[in-house]
Phi, psi and omega in degrees: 000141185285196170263332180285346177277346228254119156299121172309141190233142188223140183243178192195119170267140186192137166052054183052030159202168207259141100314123188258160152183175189226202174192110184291172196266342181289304180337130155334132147065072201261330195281305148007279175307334221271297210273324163315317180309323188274325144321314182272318175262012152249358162100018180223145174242026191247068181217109189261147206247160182220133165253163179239135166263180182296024164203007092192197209304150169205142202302128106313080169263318175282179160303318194283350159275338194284310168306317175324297212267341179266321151343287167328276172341304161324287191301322145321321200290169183267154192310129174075019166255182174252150163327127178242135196247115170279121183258167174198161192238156142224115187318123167262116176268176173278006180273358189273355176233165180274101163338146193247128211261306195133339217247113144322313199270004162256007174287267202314329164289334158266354169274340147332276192280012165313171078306119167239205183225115168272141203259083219258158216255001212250281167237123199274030168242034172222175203213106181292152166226120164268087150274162200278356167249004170182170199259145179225124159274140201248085170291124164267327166219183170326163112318098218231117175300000000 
């Protein structure tokens, strides 16, 4: 198989199970296709997408970022599998957003305290809280090794 033939393979953890899809590299708009995908399986197009590395989420906005991670992913995968780009999201719910008052330092005091839920695709026992100056991880249940 060439390389223009070989599909990019991507997992998504969402709703207490993992979603596999693959998406090809020839296609128009990969980060594009990337993100129809992740829409149509959690049932939101209100998300920011993220892959994760051996230490956590880091924003897919761009091509260059969507290259980093299939770079990783390379550099990483297990002997006789294929690359994998592990993904994870974090949902903007509405109750999280605001109308804008005019006060510049009280916007910025509520894009502080949004909240979402990041889906992480690494382990499903643990449940992210996103805030805009830092990640605070939540066990939800053990880890188990």
């Amino acid at each position: 198989m060439t390389q223009s033939e070989e599909k990019m393979h991507f997992k998504l953890w969402h709703n207490g199970r993992y979603k596999r899809f693959t998406v090809s590299p020839d296609c128009d708009g990969v980060l594009s296709s990337i993100r129809k995908k992740v829409s149509k399986i959690c049932g939101t197009e209100e998300f920011s997408l993220n892959w994760m590395d051996e230490d956590a989420p880091i924003a897919l906005e761009d091509e260059d970022d969507l290259e980093t991670a299939i770079d990783f992913s390379k550099r990483t995968k297990k002997h006789g599998s294929c690359p994998c780009v592990l993904l994870s999201i974090v949902e903007k719910n509405e109750e999280d957003t605001t109308e804008s008052t005019g006060s510049s330092q009280q916007d910025e005091e509520e894009e502080e305290s949004a909240e979402g839920t990041i889906y992480n695709s690494m382990d499903n026992s643990r449940d992210f809280r996103f805030t805009m100056k830092h990640v605070k991880f939540c066990r939800e249940a053990e880890h188990v090794d």
